[in-house]
Amino acid sequence: MHEISLIYSLLEMLEESGAANQISKIKRVRLVIGQWHGALPEALAFAFAQLQQGTLCEGAQLEIQEAPGQELYVDFYEGE
Amino acid sequence: MKVILAKDLLKANNDLAQQNRALFAEHSLKVINLISSPGSGKTTLLETTLSLLKGLRMGVIEGDISTTRDAERIAGQGVPVVQINTGGICHLDARMIEQAARELPLQELDLIFIENVGNLVCPASFDLGEHYKVVLLSVTEGSDKPAKYPRVFEQAQAVVISKVDLLHYTDFDLRGCQEELRQINPTLEVLTASAKTPGGCGEWLSWLQNVAGVQ
């Protein structure tokens, strides 16, 4: 599966939004993933843990909320 | 501070796919994304199609993890072809197609085939800007594949059950498989083909002529 490339686009998205909102550190991110999307929650969590270093998300907690459909989106993030 | 984002992770890909679709529309092109497991006969079906389908100007984008072997086979048919090597990535994405399309003489073509990386799972998640997703399912893979990998069949507009000349050597349940496919996706066009039998691709060629608007 392509969880690593999905996490790259997540981190890119958060860098962009964080910069626009003057956020220098992100502490918590919630991702919503549909059970039919095909991406695996464990693999997403693993990729996030590996790739967060050196980004706004370094040390951030990833929460994964499962949903019934085919969606995969960032619900919200918290930072300061 | 909490920021509500509600943003799709594939948004960047989907935006680019829309751009590709607009580019293809500008040139009145139809684009077909061929998806299957490795070894189900995508390249062989394409070779036969390119040699038999008359009245349409065709081009091919080949996607593989490595080598240019498929592009060399397609070039042997005398059509424009671009090879993408994904270098380990398990699917093609819209950015790769945008780059490859720049290498093709779009104004001289009616139909582009994109041969995706051999994989029944990941290519289903990435819109490339194509008009039709077509899944190949060879009888040697077994008739249980649609039930085991339903997503790609849900997303497709057509399925070609390939290598039907080998049906007698396998325990592939053709009727059961066709029924299961229609349950997964009631609007799916289910075709059969044998690229190595003279006249074995009739249904597929007619379907192509139909979608490309050739009478």
PDB file of C-alpha atoms in Angstrom:
ATOM      1  CA  MET A   1       0.000   0.000   0.000  1.00  0.00           C
ATOM      2  CA  HIS A   2       0.883   3.632  -0.390  1.00  0.00           C
ATOM      3  CA  GLU A   3       0.547   4.815   3.211  1.00  0.00           C
ATOM      4  CA  ILE A   4       3.944   6.511   3.087  1.00  0.00           C
ATOM      5  CA  SER A   5       2.955   8.765   0.187  1.00  0.00           C
ATOM      6  CA  LEU A   6      -0.356   9.550   1.922  1.00  0.00           C
ATOM      7  CA  ILE A   7       1.524  10.617   5.069  1.00  0.00           C
ATOM      8  CA  TYR A   8       3.862  12.781   2.969  1.00  0.00           C
ATOM      9  CA  SER A   9       0.845  14.638   1.605  1.00  0.00           C
ATOM     10  CA  LEU A  10      -0.627  14.915   5.120  1.00  0.00           C
ATOM     11  CA  LEU A  11       2.602  16.450   6.472  1.00  0.00           C
ATOM     12  CA  GLU A  12       2.789  18.815   3.493  1.00  0.00           C
ATOM     13  CA  MET A  13      -0.811  19.889   4.058  1.00  0.00           C
ATOM     14  CA  LEU A  14      -0.165  20.536   7.753  1.00  0.00           C
ATOM     15  CA  GLU A  15       3.042  22.496   7.074  1.00  0.00           C
ATOM     16  CA  GLU A  16       1.078  24.703   4.694  1.00  0.00           C
ATOM     17  CA  SER A  17      -1.908  25.216   6.982  1.00  0.00           C
ATOM     18  CA  GLY A  18       0.315  25.636  10.072  1.00  0.00           C
ATOM     19  CA  ALA A  19       2.314  28.375   8.338  1.00  0.00           C
ATOM     20  CA  ALA A  20      -0.899  30.148   7.266  1.00  0.00           C
ATOM     21  CA  ASN A  21      -2.150  30.092  10.879  1.00  0.00           C
ATOM     22  CA  GLN A  22       1.176  31.061  12.530  1.00  0.00           C
ATOM     23  CA  ILE A  23       1.420  27.701  14.256  1.00  0.00           C
ATOM     24  CA  SER A  24       4.955  26.575  15.063  1.00  0.00           C
ATOM     25  CA  LYS A  25       4.201  23.255  16.680  1.00  0.00           C
ATOM     26  CA  ILE A  26       1.420  20.755  16.045  1.00  0.00           C
ATOM     27  CA  LYS A  27       0.516  18.500  18.969  1.00  0.00           C
ATOM     28  CA  ARG A  28      -2.452  16.501  17.819  1.00  0.00           C
ATOM     29  CA  VAL A  29      -3.882  15.475  14.448  1.00  0.00           C
ATOM     30  CA  ARG A  30      -7.086  13.619  13.741  1.00  0.00           C
ATOM     31  CA  LEU A  31      -7.392  11.591  10.578  1.00  0.00           C
ATOM     32  CA  VAL A  32     -10.676  10.022   9.462  1.00  0.00           C
ATOM     33  CA  ILE A  33     -10.359   6.856   7.433  1.00  0.00           C
ATOM     34  CA  GLY A  34     -13.168   4.885   5.831  1.00  0.00           C
ATOM     35  CA  GLN A  35     -13.044   1.130   6.188  1.00  0.00           C
ATOM     36  CA  TRP A  36     -13.292   0.766   2.394  1.00  0.00           C
ATOM     37  CA  HIS A  37     -10.518   3.205   1.606  1.00  0.00           C
ATOM     38  CA  GLY A  38      -7.895   0.496   1.518  1.00  0.00           C
ATOM     39  CA  ALA A  39      -5.164   2.284   3.529  1.00  0.00           C
ATOM     40  CA  LEU A  40      -4.292   0.522   6.784  1.00  0.00           C
ATOM     41  CA  PRO A  41      -4.517   2.530  10.047  1.00  0.00           C
ATOM     42  CA  GLU A  42      -1.470   0.758  11.564  1.00  0.00           C
ATOM     43  CA  ALA A  43       0.642   1.456   8.483  1.00  0.00           C
ATOM     44  CA  LEU A  44      -0.460   5.133   8.499  1.00  0.00           C
ATOM     45  CA  ALA A  45       0.469   5.436  12.183  1.00  0.00           C
ATOM     46  CA  PHE A  46       3.849   3.821  11.541  1.00  0.00           C
ATOM     47  CA  ALA A  47       4.598   6.099   8.583  1.00  0.00           C
ATOM     48  CA  PHE A  48       3.523   9.171  10.597  1.00  0.00           C
ATOM     49  CA  ALA A  49       5.856   8.218  13.457  1.00  0.00           C
ATOM     50  CA  GLN A  50       8.749   7.746  11.015  1.00  0.00           C
ATOM     51  CA  LEU A  51       8.236  10.844   8.898  1.00  0.00           C
ATOM     52  CA  GLN A  52       7.219  13.486  11.483  1.00  0.00           C
ATOM     53  CA  GLN A  53      10.815  14.292  12.508  1.00  0.00           C
ATOM     54  CA  GLY A  54      11.965  17.704  11.414  1.00  0.00           C
ATOM     55  CA  THR A  55       8.426  18.871  10.558  1.00  0.00           C
ATOM     56  CA  LEU A  56       5.822  20.946  12.416  1.00  0.00           C
ATOM     57  CA  CYS A  57       4.386  17.630  13.561  1.00  0.00           C
ATOM     58  CA  GLU A  58       7.492  16.402  15.371  1.00  0.00           C
ATOM     59  CA  GLY A  59       6.268  14.711  18.553  1.00  0.00           C
ATOM     60  CA  ALA A  60       2.608  15.111  17.552  1.00  0.00           C
ATOM     61  CA  GLN A  61       0.000  12.496  18.342  1.00  0.00           C
ATOM     62  CA  LEU A  62      -1.950  10.976  15.463  1.00  0.00           C
ATOM     63  CA  GLU A  63      -5.520   9.933  16.223  1.00  0.00           C
ATOM     64  CA  ILE A  64      -7.209   7.735  13.684  1.00  0.00           C
ATOM     65  CA  GLN A  65     -10.978   7.644  13.615  1.00  0.00           C
ATOM     66  CA  GLU A  66     -12.513   4.894  11.550  1.00  0.00           C
ATOM     67  CA  ALA A  67     -15.575   5.641   9.425  1.00  0.00           C
ATOM     68  CA  PRO A  68     -17.920   3.474   7.358  1.00  0.00           C
ATOM     69  CA  GLY A  69     -17.218   4.787   3.829  1.00  0.00           C
ATOM     70  CA  GLN A  70     -14.304   5.368   1.440  1.00  0.00           C
ATOM     71  CA  GLU A  71     -13.091   8.668   2.862  1.00  0.00           C
ATOM     72  CA  LEU A  72      -9.588   9.621   4.020  1.00  0.00           C
ATOM     73  CA  TYR A  73      -9.245  13.161   5.307  1.00  0.00           C
ATOM     74  CA  VAL A  74      -7.715  15.298   8.054  1.00  0.00           C
ATOM     75  CA  ASP A  75     -10.509  16.313  10.385  1.00  0.00           C
ATOM     76  CA  PHE A  76      -8.578  18.837  12.499  1.00  0.00           C
ATOM     77  CA  TYR A  77      -5.271  19.504  14.185  1.00  0.00           C
ATOM     78  CA  GLU A  78      -4.233  21.296  17.360  1.00  0.00           C
ATOM     79  CA  GLY A  79      -1.080  23.338  17.782  1.00  0.00           C
ATOM     80  CA  GLU A  80       0.379  26.507  19.133  1.00  0.00           C
TER      81      GLU A  80
ATOM     82  CA  MET B   1      -5.383  26.367  18.877  1.00  0.00           C
ATOM     83  CA  LYS B   2      -7.608  23.924  17.073  1.00  0.00           C
ATOM     84  CA  VAL B   3      -7.845  24.148  13.287  1.00  0.00           C
ATOM     85  CA  ILE B   4     -10.617  22.317  11.449  1.00  0.00           C
ATOM     86  CA  LEU B   5      -9.194  21.291   8.109  1.00  0.00           C
ATOM     87  CA  ALA B   6     -11.565  18.663   6.659  1.00  0.00           C
ATOM     88  CA  LYS B   7      -9.200  18.126   3.737  1.00  0.00           C
ATOM     89  CA  ASP B   8      -8.898  14.982   1.639  1.00  0.00           C
ATOM     90  CA  LEU B   9      -5.418  13.464   1.632  1.00  0.00           C
ATOM     91  CA  LEU B  10      -5.713  12.751  -2.058  1.00  0.00           C
ATOM     92  CA  LYS B  11      -6.831  16.301  -2.883  1.00  0.00           C
ATOM     93  CA  ALA B  12      -3.558  17.244  -4.598  1.00  0.00           C
ATOM     94  CA  ASN B  13      -3.795  14.151  -6.787  1.00  0.00           C
ATOM     95  CA  ASN B  14      -7.473  14.699  -7.539  1.00  0.00           C
ATOM     96  CA  ASP B  15      -6.908  18.338  -8.543  1.00  0.00           C
ATOM     97  CA  LEU B  16      -4.168  17.297 -10.960  1.00  0.00           C
ATOM     98  CA  ALA B  17      -6.379  14.527 -12.335  1.00  0.00           C
ATOM     99  CA  GLN B  18      -9.034  17.165 -13.142  1.00  0.00           C
ATOM    100  CA  GLN B  19      -6.388  19.198 -14.960  1.00  0.00           C
ATOM    101  CA  ASN B  20      -5.390  16.116 -16.960  1.00  0.00           C
ATOM    102  CA  ARG B  21      -9.037  15.472 -17.802  1.00  0.00           C
ATOM    103  CA  ALA B  22      -9.407  19.048 -19.057  1.00  0.00           C
ATOM    104  CA  LEU B  23      -6.258  18.698 -21.175  1.00  0.00           C
ATOM    105  CA  PHE B  24      -7.571  15.470 -22.738  1.00  0.00           C
ATOM    106  CA  ALA B  25     -10.951  17.090 -23.406  1.00  0.00           C
ATOM    107  CA  GLU B  26      -9.230  19.998 -25.147  1.00  0.00           C
ATOM    108  CA  HIS B  27      -7.776  17.490 -27.620  1.00  0.00           C
ATOM    109  CA  SER B  28     -11.033  15.442 -27.852  1.00  0.00           C
ATOM    110  CA  LEU B  29      -9.154  12.433 -26.527  1.00  0.00           C
ATOM    111  CA  LYS B  30     -10.495   9.393 -24.719  1.00  0.00           C
ATOM    112  CA  VAL B  31      -8.221   7.863 -22.078  1.00  0.00           C
ATOM    113  CA  ILE B  32      -8.361   4.345 -20.684  1.00  0.00           C
ATOM    114  CA  ASN B  33      -6.647   3.285 -17.456  1.00  0.00           C
ATOM    115  CA  LEU B  34      -5.868  -0.449 -17.642  1.00  0.00           C
ATOM    116  CA  ILE B  35      -5.492  -2.071 -14.224  1.00  0.00           C
ATOM    117  CA  SER B  36      -4.739  -5.675 -13.245  1.00  0.00           C
ATOM    118  CA  SER B  37      -2.488  -7.999 -11.300  1.00  0.00           C
ATOM    119  CA  PRO B  38       0.946  -8.616 -12.816  1.00  0.00           C
ATOM    120  CA  GLY B  39       0.806 -11.212 -15.588  1.00  0.00           C
ATOM    121  CA  SER B  40      -2.862 -10.998 -16.509  1.00  0.00           C
ATOM    122  CA  GLY B  41      -2.010  -9.956 -20.067  1.00  0.00           C
ATOM    123  CA  LYS B  42      -2.323  -6.145 -20.207  1.00  0.00           C
ATOM    124  CA  THR B  43       0.609  -5.676 -22.586  1.00  0.00           C
ATOM    125  CA  THR B  44      -0.379  -8.608 -24.798  1.00  0.00           C
ATOM    126  CA  LEU B  45      -3.964  -7.340 -25.044  1.00  0.00           C
ATOM    127  CA  LEU B  46      -2.613  -3.890 -25.933  1.00  0.00           C
ATOM    128  CA  GLU B  47      -0.341  -5.281 -28.662  1.00  0.00           C
ATOM    129  CA  THR B  48      -3.292  -7.107 -30.225  1.00  0.00           C
ATOM    130  CA  THR B  49      -5.523  -4.038 -29.857  1.00  0.00           C
ATOM    131  CA  LEU B  50      -2.980  -1.733 -31.496  1.00  0.00           C
ATOM    132  CA  SER B  51      -2.572  -4.058 -34.451  1.00  0.00           C
ATOM    133  CA  LEU B  52      -6.293  -4.775 -34.992  1.00  0.00           C
ATOM    134  CA  LEU B  53      -8.168  -1.609 -34.060  1.00  0.00           C
ATOM    135  CA  LYS B  54      -8.575   0.457 -37.223  1.00  0.00           C
ATOM    136  CA  GLY B  55      -9.637   4.042 -37.668  1.00  0.00           C
ATOM    137  CA  LEU B  56      -8.312   5.321 -34.332  1.00  0.00           C
ATOM    138  CA  ARG B  57      -4.979   7.005 -33.666  1.00  0.00           C
ATOM    139  CA  MET B  58      -3.638   5.552 -30.454  1.00  0.00           C
ATOM    140  CA  GLY B  59      -0.878   6.284 -27.949  1.00  0.00           C
ATOM    141  CA  VAL B  60       0.277   4.433 -24.849  1.00  0.00           C
ATOM    142  CA  ILE B  61       1.631   5.372 -21.422  1.00  0.00           C
ATOM    143  CA  GLU B  62       3.358   2.408 -19.796  1.00  0.00           C
ATOM    144  CA  GLY B  63       3.760   2.228 -16.024  1.00  0.00           C
ATOM    145  CA  ASP B  64       6.150  -0.222 -14.403  1.00  0.00           C
ATOM    146  CA  ILE B  65       8.273  -0.259 -11.283  1.00  0.00           C
ATOM    147  CA  SER B  66      11.326  -0.805 -13.475  1.00  0.00           C
ATOM    148  CA  THR B  67      12.535  -1.637 -17.034  1.00  0.00           C
ATOM    149  CA  THR B  68      11.375  -0.364 -20.432  1.00  0.00           C
ATOM    150  CA  ARG B  69      10.406  -3.825 -21.672  1.00  0.00           C
ATOM    151  CA  ASP B  70       6.702  -3.075 -22.066  1.00  0.00           C
ATOM    152  CA  ALA B  71       7.354   0.203 -23.907  1.00  0.00           C
ATOM    153  CA  GLU B  72       9.688  -1.638 -26.297  1.00  0.00           C
ATOM    154  CA  ARG B  73       6.961  -4.185 -27.044  1.00  0.00           C
ATOM    155  CA  ILE B  74       4.415  -1.394 -27.653  1.00  0.00           C
ATOM    156  CA  ALA B  75       6.859   0.613 -29.806  1.00  0.00           C
ATOM    157  CA  GLY B  76       7.033  -2.493 -32.004  1.00  0.00           C
ATOM    158  CA  GLN B  77       3.421  -1.687 -33.008  1.00  0.00           C
ATOM    159  CA  GLY B  78       4.515   1.693 -34.383  1.00  0.00           C
ATOM    160  CA  VAL B  79       2.559   3.919 -31.974  1.00  0.00           C
ATOM    161  CA  PRO B  80       3.830   6.730 -29.707  1.00  0.00           C
ATOM    162  CA  VAL B  81       4.664   5.355 -26.272  1.00  0.00           C
ATOM    163  CA  VAL B  82       6.058   6.802 -23.030  1.00  0.00           C
ATOM    164  CA  GLN B  83       7.478   4.619 -20.280  1.00  0.00           C
ATOM    165  CA  ILE B  84       7.096   5.682 -16.639  1.00  0.00           C
ATOM    166  CA  ASN B  85       9.339   3.918 -14.134  1.00  0.00           C
ATOM    167  CA  THR B  86       7.850   4.462 -10.680  1.00  0.00           C
ATOM    168  CA  GLY B  87      11.012   3.261  -8.918  1.00  0.00           C
ATOM    169  CA  GLY B  88       9.164   1.181  -6.347  1.00  0.00           C
ATOM    170  CA  ILE B  89       5.863   3.059  -6.102  1.00  0.00           C
ATOM    171  CA  CYS B  90       2.960   0.642  -6.363  1.00  0.00           C
ATOM    172  CA  HIS B  91       0.645   2.752  -8.569  1.00  0.00           C
ATOM    173  CA  LEU B  92       0.600   5.578 -11.110  1.00  0.00           C
ATOM    174  CA  ASP B  93      -0.587   8.993  -9.916  1.00  0.00           C
ATOM    175  CA  ALA B  94      -1.942  12.066 -11.703  1.00  0.00           C
ATOM    176  CA  ARG B  95       1.399  13.908 -11.602  1.00  0.00           C
ATOM    177  CA  MET B  96       3.156  11.087 -13.452  1.00  0.00           C
ATOM    178  CA  ILE B  97       0.424  11.146 -16.117  1.00  0.00           C
ATOM    179  CA  GLU B  98       0.667  14.930 -16.471  1.00  0.00           C
ATOM    180  CA  GLN B  99       4.404  14.588 -17.180  1.00  0.00           C
ATOM    181  CA  ALA B 100       4.005  11.621 -19.524  1.00  0.00           C
ATOM    182  CA  ALA B 101       1.202  13.324 -21.488  1.00  0.00           C
ATOM    183  CA  ARG B 102       3.579  16.188 -22.349  1.00  0.00           C
ATOM    184  CA  GLU B 103       5.723  13.669 -24.230  1.00  0.00           C
ATOM    185  CA  LEU B 104       2.853  12.462 -26.442  1.00  0.00           C
ATOM    186  CA  PRO B 105       1.604  14.200 -29.627  1.00  0.00           C
ATOM    187  CA  LEU B 106      -1.878  14.749 -28.125  1.00  0.00           C
ATOM    188  CA  GLN B 107      -3.231  16.679 -31.126  1.00  0.00           C
ATOM    189  CA  GLU B 108      -2.544  13.651 -33.354  1.00  0.00           C
ATOM    190  CA  LEU B 109      -4.299  11.070 -31.129  1.00  0.00           C
ATOM    191  CA  ASP B 110      -7.867   9.845 -30.523  1.00  0.00           C
ATOM    192  CA  LEU B 111      -7.265   7.310 -27.763  1.00  0.00           C
ATOM    193  CA  ILE B 112      -4.634   6.856 -25.038  1.00  0.00           C
ATOM    194  CA  PHE B 113      -4.133   3.667 -23.080  1.00  0.00           C
ATOM    195  CA  ILE B 114      -2.476   3.950 -19.685  1.00  0.00           C
ATOM    196  CA  GLU B 115      -1.085   0.608 -18.542  1.00  0.00           C
ATOM    197  CA  ASN B 116      -0.955   0.911 -14.758  1.00  0.00           C
ATOM    198  CA  VAL B 117       1.556  -0.840 -12.479  1.00  0.00           C
ATOM    199  CA  GLY B 118       0.537  -4.496 -12.042  1.00  0.00           C
ATOM    200  CA  ASN B 119      -1.420  -4.364  -8.769  1.00  0.00           C
ATOM    201  CA  LEU B 120      -5.110  -4.915  -7.970  1.00  0.00           C
ATOM    202  CA  VAL B 121      -5.115  -2.752  -4.828  1.00  0.00           C
ATOM    203  CA  CYS B 122      -3.369   0.636  -4.923  1.00  0.00           C
ATOM    204  CA  PRO B 123      -4.153   1.871  -8.474  1.00  0.00           C
ATOM    205  CA  ALA B 124      -7.837   1.930  -7.479  1.00  0.00           C
ATOM    206  CA  SER B 125      -7.218   4.882  -5.121  1.00  0.00           C
ATOM    207  CA  PHE B 126      -5.629   7.245  -7.652  1.00  0.00           C
ATOM    208  CA  ASP B 127      -7.651   9.146 -10.231  1.00  0.00           C
ATOM    209  CA  LEU B 128      -5.373   9.823 -13.219  1.00  0.00           C
ATOM    210  CA  GLY B 129      -7.816  11.930 -15.226  1.00  0.00           C
ATOM    211  CA  GLU B 130      -8.873   8.955 -17.334  1.00  0.00           C
ATOM    212  CA  HIS B 131     -12.389   8.488 -18.745  1.00  0.00           C
ATOM    213  CA  TYR B 132     -12.588   4.754 -18.147  1.00  0.00           C
ATOM    214  CA  LYS B 133     -10.991   2.371 -15.687  1.00  0.00           C
ATOM    215  CA  VAL B 134     -10.809  -1.107 -17.197  1.00  0.00           C
ATOM    216  CA  VAL B 135      -9.762  -4.089 -15.074  1.00  0.00           C
ATOM    217  CA  LEU B 136      -8.245  -7.186 -16.644  1.00  0.00           C
ATOM    218  CA  LEU B 137      -8.837 -10.446 -14.844  1.00  0.00           C
ATOM    219  CA  SER B 138      -7.194 -13.529 -16.369  1.00  0.00           C
ATOM    220  CA  VAL B 139      -8.784 -16.933 -15.904  1.00  0.00           C
ATOM    221  CA  THR B 140      -5.508 -18.304 -14.520  1.00  0.00           C
ATOM    222  CA  GLU B 141      -5.791 -15.922 -11.524  1.00  0.00           C
ATOM    223  CA  GLY B 142      -8.996 -17.590 -10.331  1.00  0.00           C
ATOM    224  CA  SER B 143     -12.600 -16.458 -10.233  1.00  0.00           C
ATOM    225  CA  ASP B 144     -12.449 -15.476  -6.560  1.00  0.00           C
ATOM    226  CA  LYS B 145     -10.487 -12.261  -7.201  1.00  0.00           C
ATOM    227  CA  PRO B 146     -13.448  -9.826  -7.532  1.00  0.00           C
ATOM    228  CA  ALA B 147     -14.734 -10.909  -4.102  1.00  0.00           C
ATOM    229  CA  LYS B 148     -11.247 -10.628  -2.592  1.00  0.00           C
ATOM    230  CA  TYR B 149     -10.315  -7.265  -4.175  1.00  0.00           C
ATOM    231  CA  PRO B 150     -13.709  -5.588  -4.639  1.00  0.00           C
ATOM    232  CA  ARG B 151     -12.648  -1.921  -4.624  1.00  0.00           C
ATOM    233  CA  VAL B 152     -11.027  -1.841  -8.055  1.00  0.00           C
ATOM    234  CA  PHE B 153     -14.063  -3.604  -9.558  1.00  0.00           C
ATOM    235  CA  GLU B 154     -16.426  -1.109  -7.887  1.00  0.00           C
ATOM    236  CA  GLN B 155     -14.512   1.761  -9.451  1.00  0.00           C
ATOM    237  CA  ALA B 156     -14.213   0.305 -12.961  1.00  0.00           C
ATOM    238  CA  GLN B 157     -16.511   0.860 -15.921  1.00  0.00           C
ATOM    239  CA  ALA B 158     -15.487  -2.407 -17.628  1.00  0.00           C
ATOM    240  CA  VAL B 159     -13.813  -5.721 -16.859  1.00  0.00           C
ATOM    241  CA  VAL B 160     -12.113  -7.872 -19.456  1.00  0.00           C
ATOM    242  CA  ILE B 161     -11.859 -11.524 -18.448  1.00  0.00           C
ATOM    243  CA  SER B 162      -8.698 -12.445 -20.337  1.00  0.00           C
ATOM    244  CA  LYS B 163      -6.992 -15.642 -21.508  1.00  0.00           C
ATOM    245  CA  VAL B 164     -10.388 -17.327 -21.958  1.00  0.00           C
ATOM    246  CA  ASP B 165      -8.687 -19.753 -24.380  1.00  0.00           C
ATOM    247  CA  LEU B 166      -7.175 -21.329 -21.230  1.00  0.00           C
ATOM    248  CA  LEU B 167     -10.536 -21.760 -19.506  1.00  0.00           C
ATOM    249  CA  HIS B 168     -10.530 -25.556 -19.951  1.00  0.00           C
ATOM    250  CA  TYR B 169      -7.220 -25.867 -18.115  1.00  0.00           C
ATOM    251  CA  THR B 170      -8.430 -24.006 -15.028  1.00  0.00           C
ATOM    252  CA  ASP B 171     -11.294 -24.289 -12.546  1.00  0.00           C
ATOM    253  CA  PHE B 172     -12.340 -20.677 -13.244  1.00  0.00           C
ATOM    254  CA  ASP B 173     -16.126 -20.366 -12.820  1.00  0.00           C
ATOM    255  CA  LEU B 174     -16.953 -17.960 -15.646  1.00  0.00           C
ATOM    256  CA  ARG B 175     -20.683 -17.686 -15.036  1.00  0.00           C
ATOM    257  CA  GLY B 176     -20.226 -17.388 -11.247  1.00  0.00           C
ATOM    258  CA  CYS B 177     -17.570 -14.731 -11.712  1.00  0.00           C
ATOM    259  CA  GLN B 178     -19.729 -12.706 -14.120  1.00  0.00           C
ATOM    260  CA  GLU B 179     -22.589 -12.802 -11.622  1.00  0.00           C
ATOM    261  CA  GLU B 180     -20.345 -11.810  -8.736  1.00  0.00           C
ATOM    262  CA  LEU B 181     -18.957  -8.889 -10.746  1.00  0.00           C
ATOM    263  CA  ARG B 182     -22.482  -7.630 -11.453  1.00  0.00           C
ATOM    264  CA  GLN B 183     -23.305  -7.860  -7.751  1.00  0.00           C
ATOM    265  CA  ILE B 184     -20.231  -5.816  -6.858  1.00  0.00           C
ATOM    266  CA  ASN B 185     -20.968  -3.243  -9.561  1.00  0.00           C
ATOM    267  CA  PRO B 186     -24.307  -3.475 -11.406  1.00  0.00           C
ATOM    268  CA  THR B 187     -23.271  -1.003 -14.135  1.00  0.00           C
ATOM    269  CA  LEU B 188     -20.020  -2.809 -14.954  1.00  0.00           C
ATOM    270  CA  GLU B 189     -19.532  -3.943 -18.555  1.00  0.00           C
ATOM    271  CA  VAL B 190     -18.194  -7.524 -18.394  1.00  0.00           C
ATOM    272  CA  LEU B 191     -16.311  -8.676 -21.522  1.00  0.00           C
ATOM    273  CA  THR B 192     -14.264 -11.756 -22.360  1.00  0.00           C
ATOM    274  CA  ALA B 193     -11.136 -11.848 -24.517  1.00  0.00           C
ATOM    275  CA  SER B 194      -8.367 -14.061 -25.793  1.00  0.00           C
ATOM    276  CA  ALA B 195      -5.537 -12.021 -27.271  1.00  0.00           C
ATOM    277  CA  LYS B 196      -3.865 -15.104 -28.732  1.00  0.00           C
ATOM    278  CA  THR B 197      -6.872 -16.483 -30.611  1.00  0.00           C
ATOM    279  CA  PRO B 198      -7.781 -15.043 -34.042  1.00  0.00           C
ATOM    280  CA  GLY B 199     -11.035 -13.141 -33.514  1.00  0.00           C
ATOM    281  CA  GLY B 200     -10.697 -13.512 -29.739  1.00  0.00           C
ATOM    282  CA  CYS B 201     -10.858  -9.769 -28.988  1.00  0.00           C
ATOM    283  CA  GLY B 202     -14.058  -8.880 -30.854  1.00  0.00           C
ATOM    284  CA  GLU B 203     -16.087  -7.792 -27.813  1.00  0.00           C
ATOM    285  CA  TRP B 204     -13.250  -5.674 -26.472  1.00  0.00           C
ATOM    286  CA  LEU B 205     -12.575  -3.967 -29.816  1.00  0.00           C
ATOM    287  CA  SER B 206     -16.276  -3.167 -30.283  1.00  0.00           C
ATOM    288  CA  TRP B 207     -16.436  -1.735 -26.765  1.00  0.00           C
ATOM    289  CA  LEU B 208     -13.428   0.478 -27.539  1.00  0.00           C
ATOM    290  CA  GLN B 209     -14.918   1.701 -30.820  1.00  0.00           C
ATOM    291  CA  ASN B 210     -18.110   2.481 -28.988  1.00  0.00           C
ATOM    292  CA  VAL B 211     -16.450   4.518 -26.199  1.00  0.00           C
ATOM    293  CA  ALA B 212     -14.179   6.312 -28.672  1.00  0.00           C
ATOM    294  CA  GLY B 213     -17.238   7.277 -30.738  1.00  0.00           C
ATOM    295  CA  VAL B 214     -16.335   5.278 -33.890  1.00  0.00           C
ATOM    296  CA  GLN B 215     -19.276   3.685 -35.725  1.00  0.00           C
TER     297      GLN B 215
END
